[in-house]
Coordinates of C-alpha atoms and ligand atoms in Angstrom, one line a residue:
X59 CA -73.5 15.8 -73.9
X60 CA -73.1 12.8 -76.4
X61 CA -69.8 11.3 -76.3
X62 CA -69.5 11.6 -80.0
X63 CA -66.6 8.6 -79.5
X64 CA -68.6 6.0 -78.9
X65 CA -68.9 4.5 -82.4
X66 CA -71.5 1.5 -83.0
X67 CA -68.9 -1.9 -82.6
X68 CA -70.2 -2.7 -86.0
X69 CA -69.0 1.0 -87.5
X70 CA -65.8 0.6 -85.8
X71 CA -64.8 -2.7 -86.9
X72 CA -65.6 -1.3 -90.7
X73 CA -63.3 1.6 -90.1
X74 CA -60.5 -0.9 -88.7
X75 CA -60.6 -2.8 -92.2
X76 CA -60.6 0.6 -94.1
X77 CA -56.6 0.8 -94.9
X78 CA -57.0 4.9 -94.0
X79 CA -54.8 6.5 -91.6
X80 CA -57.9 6.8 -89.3
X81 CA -57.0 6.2 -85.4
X82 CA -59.8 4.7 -83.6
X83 CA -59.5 5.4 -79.8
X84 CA -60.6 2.4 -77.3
X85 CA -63.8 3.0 -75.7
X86 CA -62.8 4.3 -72.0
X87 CA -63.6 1.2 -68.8
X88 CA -65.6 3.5 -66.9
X89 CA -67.1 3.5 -63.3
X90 CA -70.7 3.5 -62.6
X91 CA -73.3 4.1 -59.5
X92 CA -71.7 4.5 -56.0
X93 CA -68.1 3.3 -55.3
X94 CA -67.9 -0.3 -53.9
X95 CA -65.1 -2.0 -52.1
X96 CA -64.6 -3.8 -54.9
X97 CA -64.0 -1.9 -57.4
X98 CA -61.0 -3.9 -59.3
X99 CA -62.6 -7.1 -59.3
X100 CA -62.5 -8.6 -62.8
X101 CA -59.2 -7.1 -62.8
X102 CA -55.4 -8.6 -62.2
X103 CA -52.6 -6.9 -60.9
X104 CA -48.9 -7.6 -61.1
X105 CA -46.0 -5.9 -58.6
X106 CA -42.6 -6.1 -59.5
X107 CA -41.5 -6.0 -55.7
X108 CA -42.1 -7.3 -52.4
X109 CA -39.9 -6.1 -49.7
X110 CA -41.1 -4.1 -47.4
X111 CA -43.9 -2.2 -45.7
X112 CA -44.9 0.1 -49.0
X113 CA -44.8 -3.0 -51.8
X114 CA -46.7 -4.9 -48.9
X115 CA -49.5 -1.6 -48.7
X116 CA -49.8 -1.6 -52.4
X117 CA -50.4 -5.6 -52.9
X118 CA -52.4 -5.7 -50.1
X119 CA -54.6 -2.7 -51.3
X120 CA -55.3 -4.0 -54.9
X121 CA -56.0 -7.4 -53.3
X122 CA -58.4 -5.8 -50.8
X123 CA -60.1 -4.3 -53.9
X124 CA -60.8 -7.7 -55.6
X125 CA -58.0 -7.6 -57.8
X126 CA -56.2 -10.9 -58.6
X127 CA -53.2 -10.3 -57.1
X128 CA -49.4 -11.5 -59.0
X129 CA -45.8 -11.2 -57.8
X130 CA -42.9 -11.5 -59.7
X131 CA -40.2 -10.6 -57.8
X132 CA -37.4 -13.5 -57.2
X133 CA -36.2 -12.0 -54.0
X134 CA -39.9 -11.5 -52.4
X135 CA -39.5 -11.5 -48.7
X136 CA -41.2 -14.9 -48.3
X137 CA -43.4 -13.6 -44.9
X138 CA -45.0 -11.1 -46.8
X139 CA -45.6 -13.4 -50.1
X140 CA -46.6 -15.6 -47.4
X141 CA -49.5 -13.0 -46.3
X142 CA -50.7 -12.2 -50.1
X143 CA -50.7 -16.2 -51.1
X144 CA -52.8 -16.8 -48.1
X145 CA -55.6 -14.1 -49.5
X146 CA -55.2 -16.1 -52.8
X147 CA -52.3 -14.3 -54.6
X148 CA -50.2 -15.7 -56.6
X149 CA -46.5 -15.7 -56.5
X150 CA -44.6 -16.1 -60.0
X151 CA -40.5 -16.4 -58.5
X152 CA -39.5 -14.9 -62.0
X153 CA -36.3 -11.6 -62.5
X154 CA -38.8 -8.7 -63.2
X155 CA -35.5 -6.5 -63.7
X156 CA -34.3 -8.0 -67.1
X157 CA -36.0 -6.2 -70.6
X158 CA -38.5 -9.2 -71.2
X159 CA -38.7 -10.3 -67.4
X160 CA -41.8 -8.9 -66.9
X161 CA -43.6 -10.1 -69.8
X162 CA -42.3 -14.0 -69.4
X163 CA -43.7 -13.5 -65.7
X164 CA -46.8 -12.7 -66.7
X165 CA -47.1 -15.4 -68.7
X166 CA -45.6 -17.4 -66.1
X167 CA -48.5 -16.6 -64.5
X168 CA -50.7 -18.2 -66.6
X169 CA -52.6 -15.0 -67.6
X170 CA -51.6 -15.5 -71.7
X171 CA -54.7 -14.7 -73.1
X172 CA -56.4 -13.3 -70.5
X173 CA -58.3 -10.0 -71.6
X174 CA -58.9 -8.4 -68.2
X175 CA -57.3 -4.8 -67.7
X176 CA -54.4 -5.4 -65.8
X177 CA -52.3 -2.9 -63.2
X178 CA -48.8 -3.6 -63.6
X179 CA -47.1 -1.5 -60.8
X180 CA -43.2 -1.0 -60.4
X181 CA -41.5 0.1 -57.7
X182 CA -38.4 1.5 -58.9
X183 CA -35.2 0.5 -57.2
X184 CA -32.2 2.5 -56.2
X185 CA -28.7 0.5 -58.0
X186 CA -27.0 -1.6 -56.4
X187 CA -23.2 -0.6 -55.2
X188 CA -21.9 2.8 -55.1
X189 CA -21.0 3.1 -58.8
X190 CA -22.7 4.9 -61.4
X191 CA -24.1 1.3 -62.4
X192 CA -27.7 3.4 -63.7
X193 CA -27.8 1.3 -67.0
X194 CA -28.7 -2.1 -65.1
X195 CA -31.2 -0.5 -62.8
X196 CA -33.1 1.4 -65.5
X197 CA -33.4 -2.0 -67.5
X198 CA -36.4 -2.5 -64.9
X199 CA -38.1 0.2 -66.8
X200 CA -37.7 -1.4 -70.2
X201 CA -38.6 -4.5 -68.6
X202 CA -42.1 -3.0 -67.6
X203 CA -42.2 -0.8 -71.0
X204 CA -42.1 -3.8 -72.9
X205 CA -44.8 -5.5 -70.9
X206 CA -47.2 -2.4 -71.1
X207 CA -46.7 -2.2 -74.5
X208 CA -48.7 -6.0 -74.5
X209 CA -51.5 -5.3 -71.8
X210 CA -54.9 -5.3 -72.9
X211 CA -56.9 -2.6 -73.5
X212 CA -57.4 0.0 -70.1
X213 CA -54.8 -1.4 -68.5
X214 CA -52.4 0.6 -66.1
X215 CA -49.1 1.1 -65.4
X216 CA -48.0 2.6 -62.0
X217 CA -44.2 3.6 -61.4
X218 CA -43.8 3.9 -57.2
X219 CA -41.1 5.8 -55.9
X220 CA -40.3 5.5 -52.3
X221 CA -38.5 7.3 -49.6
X222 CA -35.2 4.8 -50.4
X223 CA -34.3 6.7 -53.8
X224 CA -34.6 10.0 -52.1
X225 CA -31.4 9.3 -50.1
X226 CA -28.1 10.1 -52.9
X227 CA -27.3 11.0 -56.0
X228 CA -28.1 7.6 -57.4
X229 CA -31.2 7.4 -56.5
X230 CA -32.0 11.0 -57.4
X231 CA -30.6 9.3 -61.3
X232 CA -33.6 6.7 -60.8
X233 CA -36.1 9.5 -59.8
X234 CA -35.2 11.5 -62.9
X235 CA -35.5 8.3 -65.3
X236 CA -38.2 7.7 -64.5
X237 CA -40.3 10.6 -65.1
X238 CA -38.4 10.7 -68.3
X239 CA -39.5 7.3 -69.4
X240 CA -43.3 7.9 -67.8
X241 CA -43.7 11.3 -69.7
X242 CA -43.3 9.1 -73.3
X243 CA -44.3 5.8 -72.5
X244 CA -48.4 7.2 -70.9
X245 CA -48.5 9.0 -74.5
X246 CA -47.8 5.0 -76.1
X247 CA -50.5 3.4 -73.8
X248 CA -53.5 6.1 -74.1
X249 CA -54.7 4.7 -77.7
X250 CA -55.2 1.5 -75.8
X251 CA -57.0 3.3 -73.2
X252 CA -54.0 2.4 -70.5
X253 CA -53.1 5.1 -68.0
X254 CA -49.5 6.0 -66.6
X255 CA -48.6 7.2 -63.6
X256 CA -45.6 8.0 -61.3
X257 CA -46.3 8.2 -57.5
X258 CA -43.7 9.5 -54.8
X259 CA -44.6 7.5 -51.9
X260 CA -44.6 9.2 -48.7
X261 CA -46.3 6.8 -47.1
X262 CA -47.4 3.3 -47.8
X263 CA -51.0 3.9 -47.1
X264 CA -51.5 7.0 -48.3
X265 CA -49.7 5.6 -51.9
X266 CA -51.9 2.2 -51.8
X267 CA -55.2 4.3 -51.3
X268 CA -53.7 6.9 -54.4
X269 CA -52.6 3.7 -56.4
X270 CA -56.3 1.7 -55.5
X271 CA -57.8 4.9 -57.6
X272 CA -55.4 5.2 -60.3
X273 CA -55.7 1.3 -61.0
X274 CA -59.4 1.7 -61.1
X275 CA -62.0 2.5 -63.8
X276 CA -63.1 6.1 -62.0
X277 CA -59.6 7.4 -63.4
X278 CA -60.2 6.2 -66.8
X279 CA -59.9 9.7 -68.4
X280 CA -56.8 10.8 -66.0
X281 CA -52.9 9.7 -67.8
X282 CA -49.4 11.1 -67.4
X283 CA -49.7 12.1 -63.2
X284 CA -47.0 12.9 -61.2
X285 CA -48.0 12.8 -57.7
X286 CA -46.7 12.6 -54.2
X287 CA -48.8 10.5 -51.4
X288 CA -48.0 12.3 -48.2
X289 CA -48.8 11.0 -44.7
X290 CA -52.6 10.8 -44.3
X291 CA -53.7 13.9 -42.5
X292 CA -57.2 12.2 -40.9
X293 CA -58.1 8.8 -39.1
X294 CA -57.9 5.2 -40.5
X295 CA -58.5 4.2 -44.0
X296 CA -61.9 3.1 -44.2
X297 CA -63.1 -0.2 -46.7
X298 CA -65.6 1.8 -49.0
X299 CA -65.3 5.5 -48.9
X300 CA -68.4 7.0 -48.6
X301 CA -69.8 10.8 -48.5
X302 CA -72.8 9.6 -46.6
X303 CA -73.9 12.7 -44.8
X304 CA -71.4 15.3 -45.7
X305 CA -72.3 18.4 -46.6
X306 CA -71.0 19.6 -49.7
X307 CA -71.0 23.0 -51.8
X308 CA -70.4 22.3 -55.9
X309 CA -70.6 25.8 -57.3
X310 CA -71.4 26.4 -61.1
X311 CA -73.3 23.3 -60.9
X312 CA -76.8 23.9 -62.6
X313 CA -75.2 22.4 -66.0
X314 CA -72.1 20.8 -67.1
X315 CA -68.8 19.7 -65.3
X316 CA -70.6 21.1 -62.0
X317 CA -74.3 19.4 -62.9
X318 CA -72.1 16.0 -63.3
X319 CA -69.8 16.6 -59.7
X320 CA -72.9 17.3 -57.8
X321 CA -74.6 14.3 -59.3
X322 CA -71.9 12.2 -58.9
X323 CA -71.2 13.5 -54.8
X324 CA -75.0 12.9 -54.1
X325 CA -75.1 9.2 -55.2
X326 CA -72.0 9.1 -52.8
X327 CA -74.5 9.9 -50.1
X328 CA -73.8 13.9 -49.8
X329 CA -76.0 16.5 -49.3
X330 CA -75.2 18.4 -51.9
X331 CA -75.6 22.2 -52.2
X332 CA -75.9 23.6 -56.0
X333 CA -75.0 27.2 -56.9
X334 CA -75.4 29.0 -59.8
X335 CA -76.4 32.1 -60.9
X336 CA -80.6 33.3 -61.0
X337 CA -80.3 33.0 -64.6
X338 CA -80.0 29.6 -64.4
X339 CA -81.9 28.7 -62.5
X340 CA -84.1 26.0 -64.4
X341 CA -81.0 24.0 -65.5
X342 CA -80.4 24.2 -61.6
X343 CA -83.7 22.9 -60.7
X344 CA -83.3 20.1 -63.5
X345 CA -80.4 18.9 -61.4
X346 CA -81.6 19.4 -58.0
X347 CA -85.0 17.2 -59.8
X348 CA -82.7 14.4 -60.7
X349 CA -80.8 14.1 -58.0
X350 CA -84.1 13.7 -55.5
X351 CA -85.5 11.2 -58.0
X352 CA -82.6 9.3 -57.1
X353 CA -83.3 9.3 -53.6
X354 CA -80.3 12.0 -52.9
X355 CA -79.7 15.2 -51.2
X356 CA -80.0 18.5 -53.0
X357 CA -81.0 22.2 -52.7
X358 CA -79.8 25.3 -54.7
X359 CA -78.7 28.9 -53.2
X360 CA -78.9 31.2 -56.7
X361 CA -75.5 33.5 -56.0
X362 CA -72.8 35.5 -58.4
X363 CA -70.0 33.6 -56.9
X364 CA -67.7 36.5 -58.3
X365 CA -69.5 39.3 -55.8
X366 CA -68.8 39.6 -52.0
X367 CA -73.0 39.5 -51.5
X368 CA -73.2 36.3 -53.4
X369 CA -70.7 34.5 -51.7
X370 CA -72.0 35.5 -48.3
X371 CA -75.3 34.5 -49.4
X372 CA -74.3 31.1 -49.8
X373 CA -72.9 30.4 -46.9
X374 CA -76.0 31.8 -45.1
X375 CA -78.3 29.4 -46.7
X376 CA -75.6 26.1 -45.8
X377 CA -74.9 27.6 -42.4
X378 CA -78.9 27.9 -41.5
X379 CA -79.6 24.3 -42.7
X380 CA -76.5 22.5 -42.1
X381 CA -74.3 24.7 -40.0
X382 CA -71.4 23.3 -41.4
X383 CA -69.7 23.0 -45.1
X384 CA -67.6 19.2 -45.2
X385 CA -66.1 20.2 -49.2
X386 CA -66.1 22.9 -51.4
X387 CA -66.2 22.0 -55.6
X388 CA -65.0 25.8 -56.3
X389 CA -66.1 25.1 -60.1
X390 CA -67.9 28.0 -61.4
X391 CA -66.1 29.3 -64.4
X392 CA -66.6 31.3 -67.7
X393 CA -64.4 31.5 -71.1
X394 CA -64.2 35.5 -72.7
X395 CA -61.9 34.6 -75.5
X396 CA -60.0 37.0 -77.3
X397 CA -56.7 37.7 -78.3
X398 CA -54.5 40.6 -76.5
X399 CA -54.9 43.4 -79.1
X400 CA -58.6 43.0 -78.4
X401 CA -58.8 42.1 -75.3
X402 CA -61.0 44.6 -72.7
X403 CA -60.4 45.4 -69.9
X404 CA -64.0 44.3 -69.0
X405 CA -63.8 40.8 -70.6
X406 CA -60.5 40.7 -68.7
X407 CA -61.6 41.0 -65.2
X408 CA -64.8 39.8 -65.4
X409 CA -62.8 36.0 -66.1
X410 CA -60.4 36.4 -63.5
X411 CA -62.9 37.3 -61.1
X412 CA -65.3 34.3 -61.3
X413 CA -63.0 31.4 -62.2
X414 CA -60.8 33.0 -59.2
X415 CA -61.4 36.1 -57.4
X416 CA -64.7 34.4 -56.6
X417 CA -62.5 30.9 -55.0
X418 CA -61.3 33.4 -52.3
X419 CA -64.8 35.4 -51.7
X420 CA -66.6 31.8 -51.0
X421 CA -64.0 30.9 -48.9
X422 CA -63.7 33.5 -47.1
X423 CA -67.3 33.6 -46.4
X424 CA -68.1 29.8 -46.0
X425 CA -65.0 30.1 -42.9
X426 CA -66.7 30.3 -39.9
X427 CA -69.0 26.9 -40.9
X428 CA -66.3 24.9 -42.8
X429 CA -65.3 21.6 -40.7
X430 CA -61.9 20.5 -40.1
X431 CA -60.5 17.9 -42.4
X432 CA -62.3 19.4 -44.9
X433 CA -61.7 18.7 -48.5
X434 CA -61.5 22.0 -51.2
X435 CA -61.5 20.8 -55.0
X436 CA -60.5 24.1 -57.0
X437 CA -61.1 23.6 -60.9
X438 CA -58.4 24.7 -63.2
X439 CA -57.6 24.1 -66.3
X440 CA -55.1 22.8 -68.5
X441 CA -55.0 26.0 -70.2
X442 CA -53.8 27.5 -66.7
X443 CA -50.6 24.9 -67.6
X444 CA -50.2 25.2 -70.9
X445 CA -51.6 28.4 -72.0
X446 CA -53.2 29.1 -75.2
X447 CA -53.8 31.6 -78.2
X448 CA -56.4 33.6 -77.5
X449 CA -57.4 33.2 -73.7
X450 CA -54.5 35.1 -71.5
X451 CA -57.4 36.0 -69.4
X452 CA -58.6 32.6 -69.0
X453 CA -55.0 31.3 -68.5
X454 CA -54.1 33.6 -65.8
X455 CA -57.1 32.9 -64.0
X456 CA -56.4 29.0 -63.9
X457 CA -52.8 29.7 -63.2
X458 CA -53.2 31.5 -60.3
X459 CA -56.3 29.1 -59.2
X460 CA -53.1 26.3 -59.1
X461 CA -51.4 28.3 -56.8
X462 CA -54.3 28.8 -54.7
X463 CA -54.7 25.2 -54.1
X464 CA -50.9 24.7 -53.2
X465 CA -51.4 28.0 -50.2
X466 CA -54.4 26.7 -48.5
X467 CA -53.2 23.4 -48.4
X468 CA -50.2 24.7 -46.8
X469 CA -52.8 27.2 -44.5
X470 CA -54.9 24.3 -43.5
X471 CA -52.5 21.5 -42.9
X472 CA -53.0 22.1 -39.1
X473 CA -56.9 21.8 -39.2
X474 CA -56.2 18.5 -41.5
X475 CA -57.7 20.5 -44.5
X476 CA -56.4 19.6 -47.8
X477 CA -57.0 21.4 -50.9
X478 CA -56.4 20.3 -54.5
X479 CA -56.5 21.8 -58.0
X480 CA -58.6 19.7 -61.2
X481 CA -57.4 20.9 -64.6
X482 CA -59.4 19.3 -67.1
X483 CA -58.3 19.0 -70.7
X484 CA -61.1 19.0 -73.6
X485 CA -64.4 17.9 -72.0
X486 CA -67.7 17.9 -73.6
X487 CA -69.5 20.6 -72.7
X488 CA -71.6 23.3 -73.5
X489 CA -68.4 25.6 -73.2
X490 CA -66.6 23.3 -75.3
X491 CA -69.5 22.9 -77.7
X492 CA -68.0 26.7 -78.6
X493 CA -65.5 25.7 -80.0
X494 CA -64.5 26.0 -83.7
X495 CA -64.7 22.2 -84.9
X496 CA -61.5 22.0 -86.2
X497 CA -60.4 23.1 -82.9
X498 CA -62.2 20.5 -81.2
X499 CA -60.8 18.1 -83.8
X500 CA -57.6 19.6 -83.0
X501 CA -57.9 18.5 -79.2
X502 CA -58.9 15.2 -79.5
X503 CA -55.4 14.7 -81.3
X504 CA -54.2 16.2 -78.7
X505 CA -55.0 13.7 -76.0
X506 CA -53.1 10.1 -75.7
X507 CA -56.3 8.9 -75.6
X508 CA -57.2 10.5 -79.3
X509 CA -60.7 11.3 -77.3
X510 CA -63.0 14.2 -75.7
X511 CA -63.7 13.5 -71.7
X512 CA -67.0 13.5 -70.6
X513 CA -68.2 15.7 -67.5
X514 CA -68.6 12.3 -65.4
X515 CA -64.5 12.0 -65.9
X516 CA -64.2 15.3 -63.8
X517 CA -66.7 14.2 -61.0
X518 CA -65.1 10.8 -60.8
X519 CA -61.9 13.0 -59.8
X520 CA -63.5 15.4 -57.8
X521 CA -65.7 13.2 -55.9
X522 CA -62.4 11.0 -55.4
X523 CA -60.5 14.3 -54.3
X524 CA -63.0 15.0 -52.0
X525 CA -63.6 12.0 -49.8
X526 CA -61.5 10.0 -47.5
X527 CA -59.8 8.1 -50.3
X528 CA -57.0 11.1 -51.2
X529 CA -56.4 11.9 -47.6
X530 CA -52.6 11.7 -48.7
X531 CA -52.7 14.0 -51.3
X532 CA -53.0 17.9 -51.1
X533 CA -51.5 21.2 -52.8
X534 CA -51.6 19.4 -55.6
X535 CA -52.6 19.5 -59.7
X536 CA -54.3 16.7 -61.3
X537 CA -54.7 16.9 -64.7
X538 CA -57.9 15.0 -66.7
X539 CA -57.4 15.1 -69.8
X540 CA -57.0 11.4 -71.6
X541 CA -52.9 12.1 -71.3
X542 CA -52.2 15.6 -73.1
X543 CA -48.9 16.1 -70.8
X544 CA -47.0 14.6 -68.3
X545 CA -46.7 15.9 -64.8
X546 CA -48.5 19.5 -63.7
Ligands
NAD843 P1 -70.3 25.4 -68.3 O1 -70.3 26.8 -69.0 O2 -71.1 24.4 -69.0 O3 -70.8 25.6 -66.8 C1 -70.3 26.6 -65.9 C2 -71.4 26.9 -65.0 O4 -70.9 28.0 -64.1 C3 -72.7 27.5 -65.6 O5 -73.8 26.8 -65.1 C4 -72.7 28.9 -65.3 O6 -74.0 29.5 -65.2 C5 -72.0 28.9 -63.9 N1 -71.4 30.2 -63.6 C6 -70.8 31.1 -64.4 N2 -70.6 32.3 -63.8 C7 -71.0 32.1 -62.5 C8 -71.0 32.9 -61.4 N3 -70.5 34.2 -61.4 N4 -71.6 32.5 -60.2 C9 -72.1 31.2 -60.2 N5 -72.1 30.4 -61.3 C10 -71.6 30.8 -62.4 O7 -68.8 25.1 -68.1 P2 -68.1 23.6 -67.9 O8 -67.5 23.2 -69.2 O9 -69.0 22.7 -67.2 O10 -66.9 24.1 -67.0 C11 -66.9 24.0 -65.5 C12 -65.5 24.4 -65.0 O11 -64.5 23.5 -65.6 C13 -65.1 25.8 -65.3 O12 -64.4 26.4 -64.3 C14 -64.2 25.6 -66.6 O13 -63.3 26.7 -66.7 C15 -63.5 24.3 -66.2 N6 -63.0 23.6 -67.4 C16 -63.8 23.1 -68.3 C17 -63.2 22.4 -69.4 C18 -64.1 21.8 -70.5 O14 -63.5 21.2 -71.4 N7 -65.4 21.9 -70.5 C19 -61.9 22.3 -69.5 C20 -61.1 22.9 -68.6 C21 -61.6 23.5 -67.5

């Protein structure tokens, strides 16, 4: 699918001059080929804070990742400035608190003029005292709203919360604030193709591995999340995380979201198994083509995901090759619109049987080969937040598909196996490609980002879900949709 966004420079700096209330959306910084350790070079980043273990984990994460590293905190715990200096940081000794701090740091730091996406990241502090003194702490949040409002284009802002605010009522007031001001300020940034995010930090790895992804360009299309990074349920962070040799089920995959996932895992080094049903099976064989002429892994088991025999058939043909299943992309889905007075019961349960009765069916049978640690992507659907006219069938099935995610992350937590729900927003597609066009105009609107995503938005997420990267995150929604709401 053509991202139909992607205007010629020379059309878009015509429509620019036209004095029409036209919105032109920035075209997206977006990843390409196989993640590298360095993905945020020819980036900067800028922290707020440095004093302790979790601002230390952040800095020393987007440093590791070839970002050019800024601090501009006046109180900095000099050991650990120390530490980031000698990696070739940069320490700007300016008041990041005060409404303007931020920006005057920045400059400070000798970045005016400096066009390189930038990841500003703020860890939110607790007030000082035992008053109800909220007003001067929340001034750090103007200070870094006035500073987004300036960076250039595809630029980030990341909110941390640690375990500090969690401890009284004061804190609780900062916690609360903050998603307030991150649920407006992520809609502000998206025409500029900037992200918000607010991430709970359970732990400081965990958060710096979450934050390394959100400050990079494979989350271009993701805005407005709200997630917690809990302890890492599986071994030690590793420099480039790689799928090389996992074995990996993407189901729906012959075209599409699933086609895009199963590219996108492959060129991460996975062997990737495609499902789909026999009717598609040329699209199928299209993708399993291009993914060998890339030199990757591929092979397709044709199955109805949504019948007991089709499940069981593909875990027969993984468990005779591979004997084991590393991920699951549970991403086969279908759309039977229609509104409630004439809605069957047919069209009704055939959707909530393959976007979810069939999640449970593969699972069920893929069991006795999956590994522990194992990674399970689950694909809502914003819709399954939000709901929408006309698809209460689709709705409830991405609704419940949420829920899914949160039990067997729960379920597997002992086996380390984590398990995550995608809901994408409007994404090119040939489902999409359905639509009405006003409704598709409609969407775009929507969005932040005043954009469509493209399929590669989804498999950026789900490849990222899926490998080592995420370890701290599990039983969670995350939303890609160019910013259409904050939170789940
Ligand atoms: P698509 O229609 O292009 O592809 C879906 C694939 O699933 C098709 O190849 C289809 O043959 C396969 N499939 C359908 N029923 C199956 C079954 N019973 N067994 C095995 N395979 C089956 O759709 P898409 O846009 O790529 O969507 C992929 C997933 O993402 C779906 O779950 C969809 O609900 C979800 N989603 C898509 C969008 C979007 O904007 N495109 C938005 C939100 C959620």
């Amino acid at each position: 699918m053509q991202d139909d966004w992607s205007l010629n420079p020379n059309v878009r700096k015509l429509l620019q001059r036209v004095p029409l209330p036209i919105s032109l959306p920035t075209p997206l910084r977006r990843g390409a080929g196989r993640t590298r350790a360095n993905e945020l070079t020819g980036t900067r980043a800028v922290l707020t804070h440095l004093r302790d273990g979790l601002d230390l984990a952040l800095a020393q994460a987007m440093q590791a990742a070839g970002a050019a590293v800024t601090i501009v905190d006046p109180a900095g715990e000099t050991t650990l400035t120390g530490r980031l200096v000698d990696g070739g940081g940069q320490l700007v000794p300016a008041t990041a608190d005060l409404p303007g701090g931020v920006l005057n740091a920045i400059a400070q730091s000798g970045a005016t003029g400096d066009r390189r996406p930038l990841t500003l990241i703020h860890r939110v502090t607790r007030p000082h005292g035992d008053d109800l003194a909220v007003n001067e702490a929340t001034d750090g949040l103007l200070a870094v709203g006035h500073a987004a409002a300036h960076l250039p284009p595809n630029s980030r802002l990341l909110l941390v919360l640690g375990p500090d605010l969690r401890k009284d009522n004061l804190g609780a007031l900062m916690i609360a604030a903050t998603h307030g001001f991150a649920r407006s300020a992520f809609k502000e940034m998206g025409k500029n193709g900037g992200t918000c995010h607010v991430i709970r930090a359970e732990d400081a790895q965990a958060a710096a591995e979450l934050a390394t992804f959100l400050a990079g360009p494979r989350s271009a299309f993701v805005s407005g999340l709200d997630l917690v990074a809990q302890k890492s349920l599986a071994g030690d962070a590793t420099a480039v995380p790689t799928l090389d040799g996992k074995v990996i089920l993407v189901t729906g995959a012959a075209r599409g979201i699933g086609a895009a996932i199963a590219e996108r895992l492959a060129l991460e080094g996975a062997h990737v198994w495609i499902n789909d049903i026999a009717q598609a099976q040329a699209a199928a064989a299209d993708t399993v083509a291009q993914i060998r002429a890339r030199g990757g892994h591929a092979d397709f088991v044709a199955a109805d995901v949504g019948t007991l025999s089709g499940a069981q058939a593909i875990a027969d043909a993984i468990g005779k090759d591979a004997g084991r299943v590393d991920g699951v992309i549970h991403n086969a889905g279908i759309t039977r619109d229609r509104t409630l007075k004439k809605m069957s019961v047919a069209h009704w349960r055939q959707v909530l049987q393959v976007n979810f009765g069939a999640m449970h069916l593969v699972q069920t049978a893929l069991s006795p080969i999956l590994s522990d640690g194992a990674s399970m992507v689950l694909m809502s659907s914003v819709m399954g937040i939000s709901g929408n006219f006309g698809q209460t069938n689709y709705s409830a099935s991405k609704s419940a598909v949420i829920e899914l995610a949160k039990q067997w992350a729960c379920e597997g937590h002992a086996r380390g196996l984590r398990a995550n729900a995608i809901a994408p927003g409007f994404i090119l597609t040939e489902m999409t490609a359905q639509m009405p066009v006003i409704n598709r105009e409609m969407a775009k609107q929507l969005t932040a980002m005043l954009q469509p995503g493209l399929p590669l938005d989804v498999a950026e997420l789900a490849c990222f879900l899926v490998g080592a990267q995420s370890r701290g995150v599990t039983g969670q929604v995350l939303r890609c949709d160019g910013g259409m709401a904050f939170g789940a």
